[in-house]
Coordinates of C-alpha atoms in Angstrom, one line a residue:
M1118 CA 70.8 -180.8 -136.4
I1119 CA 71.3 -177.2 -137.3
Q1120 CA 74.8 -176.1 -138.4
F1121 CA 75.7 -173.1 -136.2
G1122 CA 78.5 -170.7 -137.1
M1123 CA 79.8 -167.3 -136.3
P1124 CA 80.3 -164.0 -138.1
T1125 CA 83.6 -162.3 -138.6
L1126 CA 84.1 -160.3 -135.4
I1127 CA 85.8 -156.9 -135.4
E1128 CA 87.5 -157.6 -132.1
N1129 CA 89.4 -160.4 -133.7
K1130 CA 92.3 -159.0 -135.6
T1131 CA 93.2 -162.1 -137.7
L1132 CA 91.5 -165.1 -139.3
E1133 CA 93.4 -167.2 -136.8
D1134 CA 91.7 -165.3 -133.9
N1135 CA 88.3 -166.0 -135.4
I1136 CA 89.1 -169.7 -136.0
S1137 CA 90.3 -170.1 -132.4
L1138 CA 87.1 -168.6 -131.1
C1139 CA 85.0 -170.7 -133.4
S1140 CA 86.7 -173.9 -132.3
S1141 CA 86.5 -173.0 -128.6
L1142 CA 82.8 -172.5 -128.8
G1143 CA 82.1 -175.7 -130.7
L1144 CA 80.8 -173.9 -133.8
K1145 CA 81.0 -175.4 -137.3
F1146 CA 81.9 -172.5 -139.6
I1147 CA 82.8 -168.8 -140.0
E1148 CA 81.1 -166.4 -142.3
L1149 CA 83.9 -164.5 -143.9
N1150 CA 82.8 -160.8 -144.2
M1151 CA 84.0 -159.0 -147.3
N1152 CA 83.2 -155.6 -145.7
F1153 CA 86.5 -156.1 -143.8
P1154 CA 89.7 -155.1 -145.5
E1155 CA 91.4 -158.4 -144.6
Y1156 CA 88.7 -160.3 -146.4
Q1157 CA 88.6 -158.6 -149.7
V1158 CA 88.5 -160.9 -152.7
D1159 CA 92.2 -160.9 -153.4
E1160 CA 92.8 -162.0 -149.8
L1161 CA 90.1 -164.7 -150.0
E1162 CA 91.8 -166.0 -153.2
Q1163 CA 94.6 -167.2 -151.0
T1164 CA 92.5 -170.3 -150.6
D1165 CA 95.4 -172.6 -149.7
R1166 CA 96.0 -170.7 -146.5
L1167 CA 92.3 -170.6 -145.7
I1168 CA 91.9 -174.3 -146.2
E1169 CA 95.0 -175.2 -144.2
L1170 CA 93.8 -173.1 -141.2
A1171 CA 90.3 -174.5 -141.4
D1172 CA 91.5 -178.1 -141.8
K1173 CA 93.5 -177.9 -138.6
A1174 CA 90.5 -176.6 -136.7
G1175 CA 87.9 -178.9 -138.4
I1176 CA 85.7 -176.0 -139.6
Y1177 CA 84.5 -174.6 -142.9
Y1178 CA 83.5 -171.1 -144.3
T1179 CA 80.6 -169.3 -145.8
I1180 CA 81.0 -165.9 -147.4
H1181 CA 79.2 -162.6 -146.8
L1182 CA 79.5 -160.4 -149.9
D1183 CA 80.3 -156.7 -149.5
E1184 CA 77.1 -154.8 -148.4
N1185 CA 77.9 -152.2 -151.0
L1186 CA 77.6 -154.7 -153.8
N1187 CA 75.4 -152.9 -156.3
I1188 CA 75.1 -154.8 -159.5
A1189 CA 72.4 -152.4 -160.7
D1190 CA 74.4 -149.2 -160.4
F1191 CA 73.7 -147.0 -163.4
N1192 CA 77.4 -146.4 -163.8
R1193 CA 78.5 -149.4 -165.9
L1194 CA 82.1 -149.1 -164.7
V1195 CA 80.9 -149.6 -161.1
S1196 CA 78.4 -152.4 -161.8
E1197 CA 81.0 -154.3 -163.9
A1198 CA 83.4 -154.1 -161.0
Y1199 CA 80.8 -155.6 -158.6
L1200 CA 80.0 -158.3 -161.1
E1201 CA 83.7 -159.2 -161.3
T1202 CA 83.8 -159.2 -157.5
A1203 CA 80.9 -161.7 -157.5
R1204 CA 82.5 -163.9 -160.1
R1205 CA 85.8 -164.1 -158.2
S1206 CA 84.0 -164.7 -154.9
I1207 CA 82.1 -167.6 -156.5
E1208 CA 85.5 -169.1 -157.6
V1209 CA 86.7 -168.8 -154.0
A1210 CA 83.6 -170.6 -152.8
K1211 CA 84.2 -173.4 -155.2
A1212 CA 87.7 -173.8 -153.8
L1213 CA 86.4 -173.9 -150.2
L1214 CA 83.5 -176.3 -150.9
P1215 CA 85.5 -179.4 -150.0
L1216 CA 85.7 -178.1 -146.4
R1217 CA 81.9 -178.1 -146.2
D1218 CA 81.9 -181.8 -147.3
L1219 CA 84.5 -182.6 -144.6
Y1220 CA 83.2 -180.6 -141.6
G1221 CA 79.7 -179.5 -142.5
D1222 CA 76.5 -180.9 -143.9
A1223 CA 76.7 -181.8 -147.5
S1224 CA 72.9 -181.5 -147.8
Q1225 CA 73.2 -177.7 -147.5
P1226 CA 74.6 -175.7 -150.3
L1227 CA 77.6 -173.5 -149.6
T1228 CA 76.3 -169.9 -149.4
L1229 CA 77.3 -166.4 -150.4
N1230 CA 75.1 -164.0 -148.5
M1231 CA 74.2 -160.7 -150.2
H1232 CA 72.2 -157.6 -149.4
M1233 CA 69.9 -155.7 -151.8
H1234 CA 71.4 -152.3 -152.5
H1235 CA 68.6 -149.7 -152.3
G1236 CA 70.2 -147.3 -154.7
I1237 CA 69.9 -143.5 -154.4
F1238 CA 66.7 -141.5 -154.0
I1239 CA 65.7 -138.0 -155.0
T1240 CA 63.9 -135.9 -152.4
L1241 CA 61.0 -133.9 -153.7
P1242 CA 58.9 -131.4 -151.6
D1243 CA 56.3 -134.1 -150.8
R1244 CA 58.1 -137.4 -151.2
K1245 CA 61.3 -139.4 -151.9
V1246 CA 61.7 -141.1 -155.3
Q1247 CA 63.9 -144.2 -155.5
M1248 CA 65.8 -144.1 -158.7
Y1249 CA 65.5 -147.9 -159.1
D1250 CA 61.7 -147.6 -158.8
R1251 CA 61.7 -144.8 -161.4
D1252 CA 63.9 -146.7 -163.8
F1253 CA 62.6 -150.1 -163.0
D1254 CA 63.2 -151.6 -166.5
T1255 CA 66.8 -150.6 -166.4
Y1256 CA 67.1 -152.0 -162.8
M1257 CA 65.6 -155.4 -163.9
K1258 CA 67.9 -155.7 -166.9
S1259 CA 70.9 -155.6 -164.5
F1260 CA 69.4 -158.4 -162.5
S1261 CA 68.7 -160.4 -165.6
V1262 CA 72.4 -160.1 -166.4
F1263 CA 73.4 -160.9 -162.8
R1264 CA 71.3 -164.0 -162.6
E1265 CA 72.5 -165.3 -166.0
K1266 CA 76.1 -164.7 -165.1
C1267 CA 75.9 -166.3 -161.7
E1268 CA 74.2 -169.4 -163.1
E1269 CA 77.1 -169.6 -165.6
W1270 CA 79.8 -169.0 -162.9
I1271 CA 78.4 -171.4 -160.4
G1272 CA 77.7 -174.1 -162.9
D1273 CA 77.0 -177.5 -161.3
S1274 CA 78.8 -176.6 -158.1
D1275 CA 76.7 -176.9 -154.9
I1276 CA 76.8 -173.2 -154.2
M1277 CA 73.9 -170.7 -153.8
I1278 CA 73.6 -167.0 -153.3
A1279 CA 71.3 -166.1 -150.5
V1280 CA 69.5 -162.7 -150.4
E1281 CA 69.2 -161.2 -146.9
N1282 CA 66.6 -158.8 -145.5
T1283 CA 68.0 -155.7 -143.8
D1284 CA 65.8 -152.6 -143.1
G1285 CA 62.8 -153.6 -145.2
F1286 CA 62.6 -154.7 -148.8
R1287 CA 61.4 -152.1 -151.2
D1288 CA 58.6 -153.1 -153.7
Y1289 CA 61.0 -153.0 -156.6
E1290 CA 63.5 -155.2 -154.7
K1291 CA 60.8 -157.8 -154.0
K1292 CA 60.2 -158.1 -157.7
A1293 CA 63.9 -158.5 -158.4
I1294 CA 64.3 -161.1 -155.6
E1295 CA 61.3 -163.1 -157.0
F1296 CA 63.1 -163.0 -160.4
L1297 CA 66.3 -164.3 -158.8
L1298 CA 64.4 -167.0 -156.9
E1299 CA 63.2 -168.5 -160.2
S1300 CA 66.8 -169.7 -160.5
P1301 CA 68.0 -172.7 -158.5
K1302 CA 71.2 -170.8 -157.7
F1303 CA 69.5 -168.3 -155.5
G1304 CA 67.8 -168.5 -152.1
L1305 CA 66.8 -166.4 -149.1
T1306 CA 68.6 -165.5 -145.8
W1307 CA 66.3 -164.5 -143.0
D1308 CA 68.0 -162.1 -140.6
I1309 CA 65.7 -162.4 -137.6
G1310 CA 67.2 -159.5 -135.7
H1311 CA 66.9 -157.1 -138.6
S1312 CA 63.4 -158.3 -139.1
K1313 CA 62.4 -157.6 -135.5
A1314 CA 64.0 -154.2 -135.4
T1315 CA 61.9 -153.1 -138.5
G1316 CA 58.6 -154.3 -137.1
E1317 CA 58.7 -157.6 -138.9
K1318 CA 57.7 -155.8 -142.1
D1319 CA 59.5 -158.4 -144.3
V1320 CA 57.9 -161.4 -142.6
P1321 CA 54.9 -161.7 -145.1
F1322 CA 57.3 -161.7 -148.0
I1323 CA 59.7 -164.1 -146.5
M1324 CA 57.0 -166.5 -145.4
S1325 CA 55.5 -166.5 -148.8
H1326 CA 58.8 -167.7 -150.1
K1327 CA 59.9 -169.9 -147.1
D1328 CA 60.6 -172.8 -149.4
H1329 CA 63.6 -170.8 -150.6
L1330 CA 65.1 -170.2 -147.1
I1331 CA 68.6 -171.7 -147.0
H1332 CA 70.4 -169.4 -144.5
F1333 CA 69.6 -167.6 -141.2
H1334 CA 71.3 -164.8 -139.3
I1335 CA 70.3 -165.5 -135.7
H1336 CA 70.5 -162.8 -133.1
D1337 CA 68.0 -161.3 -130.7
G1338 CA 66.3 -157.9 -131.1
S1339 CA 63.5 -155.6 -130.1
E1340 CA 61.0 -153.3 -131.9
V1341 CA 60.8 -150.4 -129.4
P1342 CA 63.5 -149.3 -129.3
P1343 CA 64.7 -150.9 -132.5
R1344 CA 67.7 -153.0 -131.6
N1345 CA 69.4 -156.1 -133.0
H1346 CA 72.6 -158.1 -132.9
L1347 CA 71.8 -158.8 -129.3
A1348 CA 72.8 -162.0 -127.5
L1349 CA 70.1 -164.7 -127.6
G1350 CA 67.8 -164.1 -124.7
D1351 CA 68.4 -160.3 -124.5
G1352 CA 65.6 -159.3 -126.8
E1353 CA 62.0 -160.0 -127.6
I1354 CA 62.2 -162.6 -130.5
D1355 CA 60.5 -166.0 -130.2
L1356 CA 63.8 -167.6 -130.8
K1357 CA 62.6 -171.2 -130.6
E1358 CA 60.0 -170.6 -133.3
R1359 CA 62.6 -169.1 -135.6
L1360 CA 65.1 -171.9 -134.9
S1361 CA 62.4 -174.5 -135.5
L1362 CA 61.8 -173.0 -138.9
A1363 CA 65.5 -173.0 -139.7
E1364 CA 65.6 -176.7 -138.8
Q1365 CA 62.5 -177.4 -140.9
T1366 CA 64.0 -175.7 -143.9
N1367 CA 67.5 -177.3 -143.4
A1368 CA 69.0 -173.8 -143.2
R1369 CA 72.4 -173.0 -141.9
C1370 CA 72.5 -170.4 -139.0
V1371 CA 75.1 -167.7 -138.3
L1372 CA 75.0 -166.5 -134.7
E1373 CA 75.4 -162.9 -135.8
T1374 CA 76.2 -161.0 -132.6
K1375 CA 78.8 -158.4 -133.0
T1376 CA 81.0 -159.0 -129.9
I1377 CA 82.8 -161.9 -128.4
D1378 CA 81.0 -161.7 -125.1
A1379 CA 77.6 -161.7 -126.8
L1380 CA 78.6 -164.7 -128.9
K1381 CA 79.7 -166.6 -125.8
K1382 CA 76.4 -165.7 -124.1
T1383 CA 74.5 -166.9 -127.2
T1384 CA 76.2 -170.3 -127.3
I1385 CA 75.3 -170.7 -123.6
W1386 CA 71.7 -169.9 -124.4
L1387 CA 71.6 -172.5 -127.1
M1388 CA 73.0 -175.2 -124.8
E1389 CA 70.5 -174.3 -122.0
K1390 CA 67.4 -173.5 -124.1
W1391 CA 67.7 -175.1 -127.5
Y1392 CA 69.5 -178.4 -126.9
E1393 CA 67.6 -179.1 -123.6

């Protein structure tokens, strides 16, 4: 049975508010979002508090790394700061891992979700040039360091980093992701709403690597106009097909709507359409 959880919602001012909602909807986990000031790494390192609150509710956590995480930044001061953020976040995940064993599915690794940072581009009269494409060797050297360090930091812990699609992987990003996927510490997140809103441009790449799918962001969406983060049933996605793939790959699913009302509507859809 799929493990369903919820994202950190901006309407909820505190972790306690998120946990209360999670429990009331019968969900299994919360994906702690490091884009929020209250879930920066120094806050997450207060793991005793996080564990105590989750224990009372019978839930566990996954982690969504800061979307600005840019381990390939050409400024080494910046990239080193992001690497240190990743290291400390992995240590948090290690401390939270026993919650997964108590309240989740021990056959699924605990995940840290990450985006690929596109980097900057230079606009020429006839085209835009992505700097990571121009300096691809330098870009890949950063990912070599990142992969090696993450393998060292994770060690033998049952933790993986899942790379998420957003607005379409660039070609240089696909090469970097394939390099990461050579490591047993990395997998893929399929965000089905982002995928739909961008015309499913990432589907061929994702499906060619579907054996690496370990995490899904589930929300409805449409292509015209491009919309996502809709409640299930409010868009155009073949939700049962996507959920069936999540089940086949034993992937964990975040119901990634952005409002409380949409999340409630989504859980009702699951009860009526998925569990029927």
